[in-house]
mmCIF file of C-alpha atoms and ligand atoms in Angstrom:
data_model
loop_
_atom_site.group_PDB
_atom_site.id
_atom_site.type_symbol
_atom_site.label_atom_id
_atom_site.label_comp_id
_atom_site.label_asym_id
_atom_site.label_seq_id
_atom_site.Cartn_x
_atom_site.Cartn_y
_atom_site.Cartn_z
ATOM 1 C CA MET A 1 122.482 221.316 -92.375
ATOM 2 C CA GLU A 2 125.840 220.301 -90.364
ATOM 3 C CA GLN A 3 125.403 223.704 -88.255
ATOM 4 C CA GLN A 4 121.442 223.085 -87.810
ATOM 5 C CA LEU A 5 122.120 219.755 -86.579
ATOM 6 C CA ASN A 6 124.837 220.550 -84.356
ATOM 7 C CA GLU A 7 122.128 223.161 -82.934
ATOM 8 C CA LEU A 8 119.643 221.038 -82.043
ATOM 9 C CA GLN A 9 122.240 218.479 -80.444
ATOM 10 C CA SER A 10 123.632 221.197 -78.223
ATOM 11 C CA GLN A 11 119.399 222.231 -77.400
ATOM 12 C CA ALA A 12 118.185 218.810 -77.069
ATOM 13 C CA LEU A 13 121.223 218.353 -74.333
ATOM 14 C CA GLU A 14 120.579 221.715 -72.609
ATOM 15 C CA LYS A 15 116.795 220.258 -71.781
ATOM 16 C CA ILE A 16 117.657 216.840 -71.169
ATOM 17 C CA ALA A 17 120.667 218.757 -68.026
ATOM 18 C CA ALA A 18 117.856 220.455 -66.980
ATOM 19 C CA ALA A 19 115.021 217.907 -67.273
ATOM 20 C CA ALA A 20 113.866 218.133 -63.954
ATOM 21 C CA ASP A 21 111.236 214.832 -63.365
ATOM 22 C CA LEU A 22 110.631 211.471 -65.819
ATOM 23 C CA LYS A 23 107.778 212.606 -68.247
ATOM 24 C CA GLU A 24 109.710 216.016 -68.315
ATOM 25 C CA LEU A 25 112.456 213.414 -69.407
ATOM 26 C CA ASN A 26 109.964 211.218 -71.800
ATOM 27 C CA ASP A 27 108.551 215.239 -73.144
ATOM 28 C CA ILE A 28 111.843 215.288 -74.775
ATOM 29 C CA ARG A 29 111.956 211.835 -75.907
ATOM 30 C CA VAL A 30 109.249 212.367 -77.824
ATOM 31 C CA ALA A 31 109.607 216.546 -79.445
ATOM 32 C CA TYR A 32 114.267 215.006 -80.254
ATOM 33 C CA LEU A 33 112.753 211.656 -81.035
ATOM 34 C CA GLY A 34 109.873 211.499 -82.461
ATOM 35 C CA LYS A 35 108.380 210.011 -85.682
ATOM 36 C CA LYS A 36 107.447 213.527 -86.226
ATOM 37 C CA GLY A 37 110.605 215.663 -84.700
ATOM 38 C CA PRO A 38 113.144 217.852 -86.107
ATOM 39 C CA VAL A 39 115.401 214.172 -86.664
ATOM 40 C CA THR A 40 113.727 212.907 -88.119
ATOM 41 C CA GLU A 41 112.140 215.900 -90.410
ATOM 42 C CA VAL A 42 116.085 216.978 -91.383
ATOM 43 C CA LEU A 43 116.570 212.776 -91.860
ATOM 44 C CA LYS A 44 113.527 213.488 -94.719
ATOM 45 C CA GLY A 45 115.427 216.019 -96.732
ATOM 46 C CA MET A 46 118.660 213.826 -96.835
ATOM 47 C CA GLY A 47 116.605 213.088 -100.668
ATOM 48 C CA LYS A 48 117.862 216.737 -101.703
ATOM 49 C CA LEU A 49 121.142 216.307 -101.012
ATOM 50 C CA SER A 50 123.878 215.295 -103.584
ATOM 51 C CA ALA A 51 125.282 211.485 -103.296
ATOM 52 C CA GLU A 52 128.656 212.446 -101.561
ATOM 53 C CA GLU A 53 126.753 214.541 -98.989
ATOM 54 C CA ARG A 54 124.404 212.125 -98.262
ATOM 55 C CA PRO A 55 127.168 209.479 -96.455
ATOM 56 C CA LYS A 56 127.523 212.468 -94.547
ATOM 57 C CA MET A 57 125.726 213.737 -93.172
ATOM 58 C CA GLY A 58 123.466 210.552 -92.581
ATOM 59 C CA ALA A 59 126.509 209.582 -90.863
ATOM 60 C CA LEU A 60 125.756 212.930 -88.789
ATOM 61 C CA VAL A 61 121.985 212.562 -88.528
ATOM 62 C CA ASN A 62 123.181 208.761 -86.008
ATOM 63 C CA VAL A 63 125.590 210.488 -84.513
ATOM 64 C CA VAL A 64 123.864 213.572 -83.289
ATOM 65 C CA ARG A 65 120.578 210.741 -82.934
ATOM 66 C CA GLU A 66 123.048 208.950 -80.682
ATOM 67 C CA THR A 67 124.368 211.482 -78.569
ATOM 68 C CA ILE A 68 120.653 212.357 -77.452
ATOM 69 C CA ALA A 69 119.298 209.931 -76.796
ATOM 70 C CA ASN A 70 122.200 208.562 -74.640
ATOM 71 C CA ALA A 71 122.351 211.249 -72.749
ATOM 72 C CA ILE A 72 118.499 210.501 -72.311
ATOM 73 C CA GLU A 73 119.363 206.938 -70.666
ATOM 74 C CA GLU A 74 121.756 208.414 -68.790
ATOM 75 C CA LYS A 75 119.339 211.232 -67.124
ATOM 76 C CA GLN A 76 116.366 208.538 -66.837
ATOM 77 C CA THR A 77 118.922 206.468 -64.904
ATOM 78 C CA VAL A 78 119.864 210.161 -62.611
ATOM 79 C CA LEU A 79 116.269 209.849 -62.554
ATOM 80 C CA GLU A 80 115.263 206.684 -61.382
ATOM 81 C CA ALA A 81 117.152 207.211 -58.781
ATOM 82 C CA ALA A 82 116.235 210.287 -57.226
ATOM 83 C CA ALA A 83 112.246 208.650 -57.745
ATOM 84 C CA ILE A 84 113.645 205.720 -55.331
ATOM 85 C CA GLU A 85 115.613 208.388 -53.082
ATOM 86 C CA GLN A 86 112.405 210.688 -52.851
ATOM 87 C CA GLN A 87 109.878 207.544 -52.053
ATOM 88 C CA LEU A 88 111.984 205.831 -49.421
ATOM 89 C CA ALA A 89 112.672 209.119 -47.800
ATOM 90 C CA LEU A 90 108.832 209.854 -47.711
ATOM 91 C CA GLU A 91 107.877 206.374 -46.984
ATOM 92 C CA THR A 92 109.880 206.422 -43.885
ATOM 93 C CA VAL A 93 108.804 205.108 -40.121
ATOM 94 C CA ASP A 94 109.982 207.352 -37.016
ATOM 95 C CA VAL A 95 110.952 204.800 -35.005
ATOM 96 C CA THR A 96 111.893 207.238 -32.778
ATOM 97 C CA LEU A 97 108.249 208.926 -31.930
ATOM 98 C CA PRO A 98 105.568 208.120 -29.717
ATOM 99 C CA GLY A 99 102.991 206.024 -30.033
ATOM 100 C CA SER A 100 99.797 206.490 -29.941
ATOM 101 C CA PRO A 101 98.447 205.058 -26.945
ATOM 102 C CA VAL A 102 95.651 202.554 -26.397
ATOM 103 C CA LYS A 103 92.255 202.789 -24.427
ATOM 104 C CA ILE A 104 92.268 200.032 -21.427
ATOM 105 C CA GLY A 105 88.686 199.618 -19.836
ATOM 106 C CA ALA A 106 88.349 199.504 -16.234
ATOM 107 C CA GLN A 107 86.377 196.737 -14.359
ATOM 108 C CA HIS A 108 83.741 198.141 -13.321
ATOM 109 C CA PRO A 109 83.633 198.346 -9.436
ATOM 110 C CA LEU A 110 80.730 196.456 -8.650
ATOM 111 C CA THR A 111 82.415 193.411 -10.585
ATOM 112 C CA ARG A 112 84.894 193.680 -9.548
ATOM 113 C CA ILE A 113 83.642 194.292 -5.856
ATOM 114 C CA THR A 114 81.010 190.438 -6.496
ATOM 115 C CA GLU A 115 84.858 189.032 -7.285
ATOM 116 C CA GLU A 116 86.807 190.398 -4.881
ATOM 117 C CA ILE A 117 82.957 188.193 -2.724
ATOM 118 C CA GLU A 118 83.041 185.327 -4.170
ATOM 119 C CA ASP A 119 86.876 184.859 -4.367
ATOM 120 C CA LEU A 120 86.686 185.139 -0.112
ATOM 121 C CA PHE A 121 83.958 182.805 -0.135
ATOM 122 C CA ILE A 122 84.674 180.330 -2.812
ATOM 123 C CA GLY A 123 88.313 180.544 0.060
ATOM 124 C CA MET A 124 85.625 178.624 2.515
ATOM 125 C CA GLY A 125 84.647 175.397 0.295
ATOM 126 C CA TYR A 126 81.606 177.848 -0.710
ATOM 127 C CA THR A 127 80.641 177.265 -4.412
ATOM 128 C CA VAL A 128 79.076 180.380 -6.575
ATOM 129 C CA ALA A 129 74.841 179.546 -7.624
ATOM 130 C CA GLU A 130 72.561 180.795 -10.023
ATOM 131 C CA GLY A 131 68.947 181.544 -10.935
ATOM 132 C CA PRO A 132 66.822 183.670 -12.624
ATOM 133 C CA GLU A 133 66.303 187.223 -12.382
ATOM 134 C CA VAL A 134 62.264 187.371 -13.295
ATOM 135 C CA GLU A 135 61.668 184.704 -10.807
ATOM 136 C CA GLN A 136 58.195 182.812 -9.881
ATOM 137 C CA ASP A 137 55.492 184.566 -6.915
ATOM 138 C CA TYR A 138 56.916 181.395 -4.855
ATOM 139 C CA TYR A 139 60.060 180.889 -5.004
ATOM 140 C CA ASN A 140 61.046 184.937 -4.169
ATOM 141 C CA PHE A 141 58.400 185.033 -1.405
ATOM 142 C CA GLU A 142 56.195 181.771 -0.330
ATOM 143 C CA ALA A 143 59.125 179.310 -0.048
ATOM 144 C CA LEU A 144 60.431 181.107 2.399
ATOM 145 C CA ASN A 145 57.843 181.146 4.355
ATOM 146 C CA LEU A 146 56.212 184.736 2.992
ATOM 147 C CA PRO A 147 52.191 183.615 1.818
ATOM 148 C CA LYS A 148 50.089 185.531 -0.885
ATOM 149 C CA GLY A 149 48.690 188.185 2.453
ATOM 150 C CA HIS A 150 51.937 188.115 4.380
ATOM 151 C CA PRO A 151 52.302 191.851 5.348
ATOM 152 C CA ALA A 152 55.669 191.200 5.033
ATOM 153 C CA ARG A 153 56.426 190.805 1.727
ATOM 154 C CA ASP A 154 55.542 194.827 1.897
ATOM 155 C CA MET A 155 59.200 195.358 2.586
ATOM 156 C CA GLN A 156 60.247 194.825 -0.472
ATOM 157 C CA ASP A 157 58.091 196.680 -3.669
ATOM 158 C CA THR A 158 57.552 194.305 -6.063
ATOM 159 C CA PHE A 159 57.891 194.490 -9.564
ATOM 160 C CA TYR A 160 55.121 192.110 -10.707
ATOM 161 C CA ILE A 161 54.618 190.721 -14.750
ATOM 162 C CA THR A 162 51.398 188.044 -14.302
ATOM 163 C CA PRO A 163 50.550 187.528 -10.885
ATOM 164 C CA GLU A 164 52.888 184.988 -10.283
ATOM 165 C CA LEU A 165 55.583 186.275 -12.649
ATOM 166 C CA LEU A 166 57.309 188.909 -10.976
ATOM 167 C CA MET A 167 61.832 190.726 -11.084
ATOM 168 C CA ARG A 168 63.277 189.207 -7.757
ATOM 169 C CA THR A 169 62.987 191.435 -4.670
ATOM 170 C CA HIS A 170 66.271 189.305 -3.220
ATOM 171 C CA THR A 171 68.326 186.506 -4.551
ATOM 172 C CA SER A 172 67.023 184.351 -1.501
ATOM 173 C CA PRO A 173 64.495 182.237 -3.707
ATOM 174 C CA VAL A 174 68.075 180.639 -5.566
ATOM 175 C CA GLN A 175 68.395 179.500 -1.840
ATOM 176 C CA VAL A 176 65.298 177.535 -2.219
ATOM 177 C CA ARG A 177 66.699 176.046 -6.115
ATOM 178 C CA THR A 178 69.391 174.636 -5.066
ATOM 179 C CA MET A 179 68.243 172.839 -1.545
ATOM 180 C CA GLN A 180 65.432 171.984 -3.675
ATOM 181 C CA LYS A 181 68.162 170.452 -5.848
ATOM 182 C CA HIS A 182 70.075 168.986 -3.115
ATOM 183 C CA GLY A 183 66.724 166.385 -2.726
ATOM 184 C CA GLY A 184 66.672 167.258 1.547
ATOM 185 C CA ARG A 185 70.254 166.022 1.978
ATOM 186 C CA GLY A 186 73.142 168.165 2.896
ATOM 187 C CA PRO A 187 75.117 169.579 3.362
ATOM 188 C CA VAL A 188 74.919 172.657 0.871
ATOM 189 C CA LYS A 189 76.942 175.817 1.218
ATOM 190 C CA ILE A 190 76.832 178.467 -1.559
ATOM 191 C CA ILE A 191 76.428 181.979 -2.176
ATOM 192 C CA CYS A 192 74.799 183.447 -5.399
ATOM 193 C CA PRO A 193 75.569 186.653 -7.167
ATOM 194 C CA GLY A 194 73.425 188.332 -9.103
ATOM 195 C CA LYS A 195 70.918 191.600 -10.045
ATOM 196 C CA VAL A 196 67.491 191.893 -8.340
ATOM 197 C CA TYR A 197 64.443 194.803 -8.460
ATOM 198 C CA ARG A 198 62.702 196.530 -6.419
ATOM 199 C CA ARG A 199 60.228 199.663 -6.932
ATOM 200 C CA ASP A 200 62.171 201.713 -4.612
ATOM 201 C CA SER A 201 62.475 205.525 -5.377
ATOM 202 C CA ASP A 202 66.028 206.248 -6.333
ATOM 203 C CA ASP A 203 68.123 207.736 -4.136
ATOM 204 C CA ALA A 204 72.294 208.233 -2.447
ATOM 205 C CA THR A 205 71.831 204.558 -1.167
ATOM 206 C CA HIS A 206 68.807 203.565 -2.844
ATOM 207 C CA SER A 207 68.070 201.832 -6.007
ATOM 208 C CA HIS A 208 65.613 200.247 -8.372
ATOM 209 C CA GLN A 209 67.264 198.051 -9.365
ATOM 210 C CA PHE A 210 71.257 196.498 -7.804
ATOM 211 C CA THR A 211 72.814 193.423 -6.774
ATOM 212 C CA GLN A 212 73.441 191.468 -3.867
ATOM 213 C CA ILE A 213 74.867 187.773 -2.687
ATOM 214 C CA GLU A 214 73.634 185.668 -0.593
ATOM 215 C CA GLY A 215 74.858 182.891 1.366
ATOM 216 C CA LEU A 216 73.914 179.749 2.541
ATOM 217 C CA VAL A 217 74.812 176.612 4.621
ATOM 218 C CA VAL A 218 73.367 174.224 5.624
ATOM 219 C CA GLY A 219 73.587 171.244 7.032
ATOM 220 C CA GLU A 220 73.973 169.223 10.729
ATOM 221 C CA ASN A 221 74.865 171.418 13.206
ATOM 222 C CA ILE A 222 74.984 174.234 11.822
ATOM 223 C CA ARG A 223 75.460 177.234 14.567
ATOM 224 C CA MET A 224 74.413 180.669 14.715
ATOM 225 C CA SER A 225 78.312 181.466 15.941
ATOM 226 C CA ASP A 226 79.252 179.488 12.353
ATOM 227 C CA LEU A 227 78.021 182.659 11.232
ATOM 228 C CA LYS A 228 79.125 184.902 13.181
ATOM 229 C CA GLY A 229 82.354 183.329 12.989
ATOM 230 C CA THR A 230 81.645 183.332 8.893
ATOM 231 C CA LEU A 231 80.429 187.394 9.184
ATOM 232 C CA ASP A 232 83.815 188.094 10.887
ATOM 233 C CA VAL A 233 86.007 186.346 8.480
ATOM 234 C CA PHE A 234 84.327 187.824 5.794
ATOM 235 C CA ALA A 235 84.433 191.710 7.027
ATOM 236 C CA LYS A 236 87.983 191.240 8.506
ATOM 237 C CA LYS A 237 88.741 190.573 5.428
ATOM 238 C CA MET A 238 86.871 193.349 3.564
ATOM 239 C CA PHE A 239 87.639 196.228 5.321
ATOM 240 C CA GLY A 240 90.070 195.645 7.200
ATOM 241 C CA ALA A 241 92.176 193.296 10.196
ATOM 242 C CA ASP A 242 90.890 196.236 13.020
ATOM 243 C CA ARG A 243 86.989 195.459 11.285
ATOM 244 C CA GLU A 244 84.758 194.235 14.391
ATOM 245 C CA ILE A 245 81.620 193.363 13.455
ATOM 246 C CA ARG A 246 77.920 193.537 15.721
ATOM 247 C CA LEU A 247 74.900 191.649 15.415
ATOM 248 C CA ARG A 248 71.109 193.035 15.786
ATOM 249 C CA PRO A 249 68.101 191.780 16.737
ATOM 250 C CA SER A 250 66.092 191.281 13.535
ATOM 251 C CA PHE A 251 63.567 190.293 11.490
ATOM 252 C CA PHE A 252 63.055 188.421 7.763
ATOM 253 C CA PRO A 253 59.681 185.215 7.554
ATOM 254 C CA PHE A 254 62.614 183.185 6.438
ATOM 255 C CA THR A 255 65.349 183.173 9.543
ATOM 256 C CA GLU A 256 64.702 183.184 12.845
ATOM 257 C CA PRO A 257 66.227 184.140 14.901
ATOM 258 C CA SER A 258 67.281 187.123 12.200
ATOM 259 C CA VAL A 259 69.616 189.539 12.597
ATOM 260 C CA GLU A 260 71.307 193.306 11.389
ATOM 261 C CA VAL A 261 74.947 192.641 11.618
ATOM 262 C CA ASP A 262 76.652 195.337 11.299
ATOM 263 C CA VAL A 263 80.773 196.051 10.438
ATOM 264 C CA SER A 264 83.367 198.752 13.000
ATOM 265 C CA CYS A 265 83.290 202.073 10.660
ATOM 266 C CA MET A 266 86.723 202.794 10.036
ATOM 267 C CA CYS A 267 86.316 206.198 12.618
ATOM 268 C CA GLY A 268 88.114 203.561 15.002
ATOM 269 C CA GLY A 269 84.481 204.009 16.854
ATOM 270 C CA LYS A 270 84.455 208.121 17.424
ATOM 271 C CA GLY A 271 82.163 208.986 15.144
ATOM 272 C CA CYS A 272 81.945 210.432 12.042
ATOM 273 C CA SER A 273 79.703 211.943 9.071
ATOM 274 C CA ILE A 274 79.568 207.822 7.141
ATOM 275 C CA CYS A 275 78.472 206.204 10.534
ATOM 276 C CA LYS A 276 76.141 209.171 11.413
ATOM 277 C CA GLY A 277 77.693 209.467 14.453
ATOM 278 C CA THR A 278 77.434 205.245 15.694
ATOM 279 C CA GLY A 279 80.160 204.272 15.369
ATOM 280 C CA TRP A 280 78.787 200.872 13.771
ATOM 281 C CA ILE A 281 77.449 200.680 9.389
ATOM 282 C CA GLU A 282 74.198 198.310 8.344
ATOM 283 C CA VAL A 283 76.642 195.694 6.360
ATOM 284 C CA LEU A 284 73.777 192.899 5.475
ATOM 285 C CA GLY A 285 71.040 190.272 7.555
ATOM 286 C CA ALA A 286 71.079 187.108 8.128
ATOM 287 C CA GLY A 287 69.872 184.633 10.170
ATOM 288 C CA MET A 288 69.019 181.268 10.803
ATOM 289 C CA VAL A 289 67.488 179.338 8.260
ATOM 290 C CA HIS A 290 64.416 178.625 9.451
ATOM 291 C CA PRO A 291 62.980 175.693 9.606
ATOM 292 C CA ASN A 292 59.227 176.006 7.362
ATOM 293 C CA VAL A 293 62.297 176.640 5.270
ATOM 294 C CA LEU A 294 63.754 173.740 5.035
ATOM 295 C CA GLU A 295 60.798 171.797 4.979
ATOM 296 C CA MET A 296 60.014 173.395 2.306
ATOM 297 C CA ALA A 297 63.039 172.714 -0.160
ATOM 298 C CA GLY A 298 62.381 168.887 1.440
ATOM 299 C CA PHE A 299 65.359 169.414 4.212
ATOM 300 C CA ASP A 300 64.072 167.349 7.653
ATOM 301 C CA SER A 301 64.938 170.135 10.125
ATOM 302 C CA THR A 302 65.196 167.916 13.112
ATOM 303 C CA LYS A 303 67.551 166.584 11.925
ATOM 304 C CA TYR A 304 69.388 169.885 9.364
ATOM 305 C CA THR A 305 69.584 173.686 10.324
ATOM 306 C CA GLY A 306 71.564 176.398 8.449
ATOM 307 C CA PHE A 307 72.471 179.876 8.437
ATOM 308 C CA ALA A 308 71.911 182.139 5.281
ATOM 309 C CA PHE A 309 73.052 185.991 5.373
ATOM 310 C CA GLY A 310 72.047 188.604 2.590
ATOM 311 C CA MET A 311 74.423 191.405 1.312
ATOM 312 C CA GLY A 312 73.910 194.458 -1.510
ATOM 313 C CA GLN A 313 77.524 195.529 -3.336
ATOM 314 C CA GLU A 314 76.199 198.502 -3.548
ATOM 315 C CA ARG A 315 76.976 199.598 -0.188
ATOM 316 C CA ILE A 316 80.464 197.217 -0.235
ATOM 317 C CA ALA A 317 81.306 198.893 -2.455
ATOM 318 C CA MET A 318 79.974 202.272 -0.701
ATOM 319 C CA LEU A 319 81.792 201.893 1.481
ATOM 320 C CA LYS A 320 85.053 200.073 1.160
ATOM 321 C CA TYR A 321 85.678 202.326 -1.438
ATOM 322 C CA GLY A 322 84.483 206.338 0.118
ATOM 323 C CA ILE A 323 81.660 206.574 -2.738
ATOM 324 C CA ASP A 324 78.929 208.668 -1.423
ATOM 325 C CA ASP A 325 75.792 208.174 -4.049
ATOM 326 C CA ILE A 326 74.561 204.560 -5.862
ATOM 327 C CA ARG A 327 73.721 206.469 -8.742
ATOM 328 C CA HIS A 328 77.710 206.735 -9.530
ATOM 329 C CA PHE A 329 77.089 202.818 -10.231
ATOM 330 C CA TYR A 330 74.765 202.927 -13.152
ATOM 331 C CA THR A 331 75.847 206.629 -15.026
ATOM 332 C CA ASN A 332 78.539 205.580 -17.075
ATOM 333 C CA ASP A 333 80.845 208.884 -15.887
ATOM 334 C CA LEU A 334 83.894 207.612 -17.630
ATOM 335 C CA ARG A 335 86.186 209.596 -14.924
ATOM 336 C CA PHE A 336 83.391 207.664 -12.246
ATOM 337 C CA LEU A 337 84.857 205.010 -12.939
ATOM 338 C CA LYS A 338 88.181 204.849 -14.686
ATOM 339 C CA GLN A 339 89.310 205.276 -11.203
ATOM 340 C CA PHE A 340 88.396 201.389 -10.539
ATOM 341 C CA SER A 341 91.074 201.180 -13.637
ATOM 342 C CA VAL A 342 94.168 198.796 -12.523
ATOM 343 C CA HIS A 343 96.269 200.124 -15.141
ATOM 344 C CA GLU A 344 96.371 203.666 -14.375
HETATM 345 C C1 FA5 B 401 67.215 190.363 1.824
HETATM 346 O O1 FA5 B 401 67.163 191.439 0.422
HETATM 347 C C2 FA5 B 401 67.086 189.331 2.506
HETATM 348 N N1 FA5 B 401 66.889 189.293 1.408
HETATM 349 C C3 FA5 B 401 68.843 189.352 3.072
HETATM 350 C C4 FA5 B 401 68.625 187.435 4.167
HETATM 351 C C5 FA5 B 401 69.837 187.336 3.668
HETATM 352 C C6 FA5 B 401 68.466 188.276 5.080
HETATM 353 C C7 FA5 B 401 69.567 185.594 4.044
HETATM 354 C C8 FA5 B 401 68.521 186.780 6.007
HETATM 355 C C9 FA5 B 401 69.061 185.979 5.288
HETATM 356 P P1 FA5 B 401 67.003 193.871 3.125
HETATM 357 O O2 FA5 B 401 65.981 193.701 1.916
HETATM 358 O O3 FA5 B 401 67.377 193.998 3.913
HETATM 359 O O4 FA5 B 401 67.628 192.310 3.486
HETATM 360 O O5 FA5 B 401 67.964 193.976 1.838
HETATM 361 C C10 FA5 B 401 70.093 193.123 1.916
HETATM 362 C C11 FA5 B 401 70.718 194.078 1.903
HETATM 363 O O6 FA5 B 401 70.622 194.573 -0.017
HETATM 364 C C12 FA5 B 401 70.433 195.475 1.580
HETATM 365 O O7 FA5 B 401 70.801 195.207 3.446
HETATM 366 C C13 FA5 B 401 71.654 196.483 1.268
HETATM 367 O O8 FA5 B 401 72.866 196.606 1.364
HETATM 368 C C14 FA5 B 401 70.474 195.610 -0.079
HETATM 369 N N2 FA5 B 401 69.079 196.389 -0.570
HETATM 370 C C15 FA5 B 401 68.265 196.991 0.208
HETATM 371 N N3 FA5 B 401 67.753 197.243 -0.858
HETATM 372 C C16 FA5 B 401 68.063 198.467 -1.975
HETATM 373 C C17 FA5 B 401 68.224 199.049 -2.137
HETATM 374 N N4 FA5 B 401 67.514 200.162 -2.584
HETATM 375 N N5 FA5 B 401 69.083 199.734 -3.226
HETATM 376 C C18 FA5 B 401 70.342 198.975 -2.845
HETATM 377 N N6 FA5 B 401 70.768 198.104 -2.034
HETATM 378 C C19 FA5 B 401 69.496 198.076 -1.378
#
């Protein structure tokens, strides 16, 4: 029995030494020290021993049991420490690894150009006014000296919702709404940015929906020279100090006289494909506010005069950034839009 116990002990110690993990170690504990284990079996057989042998064997069983239990405990400490080490190694964060880049969007070129134009005019004392995109025929046409049936209405092919309601074709109705709010008292000095809609066929320079910025100044003694000076500052700030402007006679029912305003081309007047060989590029329409428009909005046209202008941001952006097709603004090609990111 003594030999049996010694063999049991060395067998158990061997297995404990070889145990690779805590589960295996626990299996060994159950196998050797559990109720159905060999040590318990030996204890059960003690009844067959003589009275002198019994205490001797009892003491030996206790020693074997204790030796195995201690070895298991020691091994458990070692394996637990190893498990913690392994977990720590797995959870290590390598702070030297490169991070994943955060994707930052770019401001849309039209937003950018609109804000740039707004800032420029706010710097000259203008305030920003806004109006509805679904507009009444009255504000879009009639109050701008374009009564029903006027042939000049054809200049702006219109999306009508009802005979009296339409998608505004320009930002000029905001002029009328703002002047009405002033109750016939000047000065008025506003710019009105916003979306406009026309039944134009889309091509490289036309879109059925585009953006405009309107400018309006009404006061006493406002003259054509004020308009010219203002637009000259605009052109130089927007396109470069070396740029000139040129006013050509034109026609708008809401201004008299009316002009088309050209900016000198970046080719310096030599002629290139952008200016189609003329040295000048058309950028906006303008003029002195027609007395009928002033009167309809409640202003005394013998006391007040004013100038107004309207431009399309797409065309300004195309010129400034060298964009060859207006459709780029509306097709959401990221390769195009990313070029306007300030982060790359
Ligand atoms: C007007 O809309 C006038 N309301 C401007 C104005 C305001 C004149 C105040 C006098 C006083 P016009 O139809 O020319 O004018 O349009 C103005 C600008 O809008 C054009 O110079 C052009 O830059 C832009 N534009 C016109 N049609 C389109 C289109 N289909 N697509 C893109 N831009 C357009």
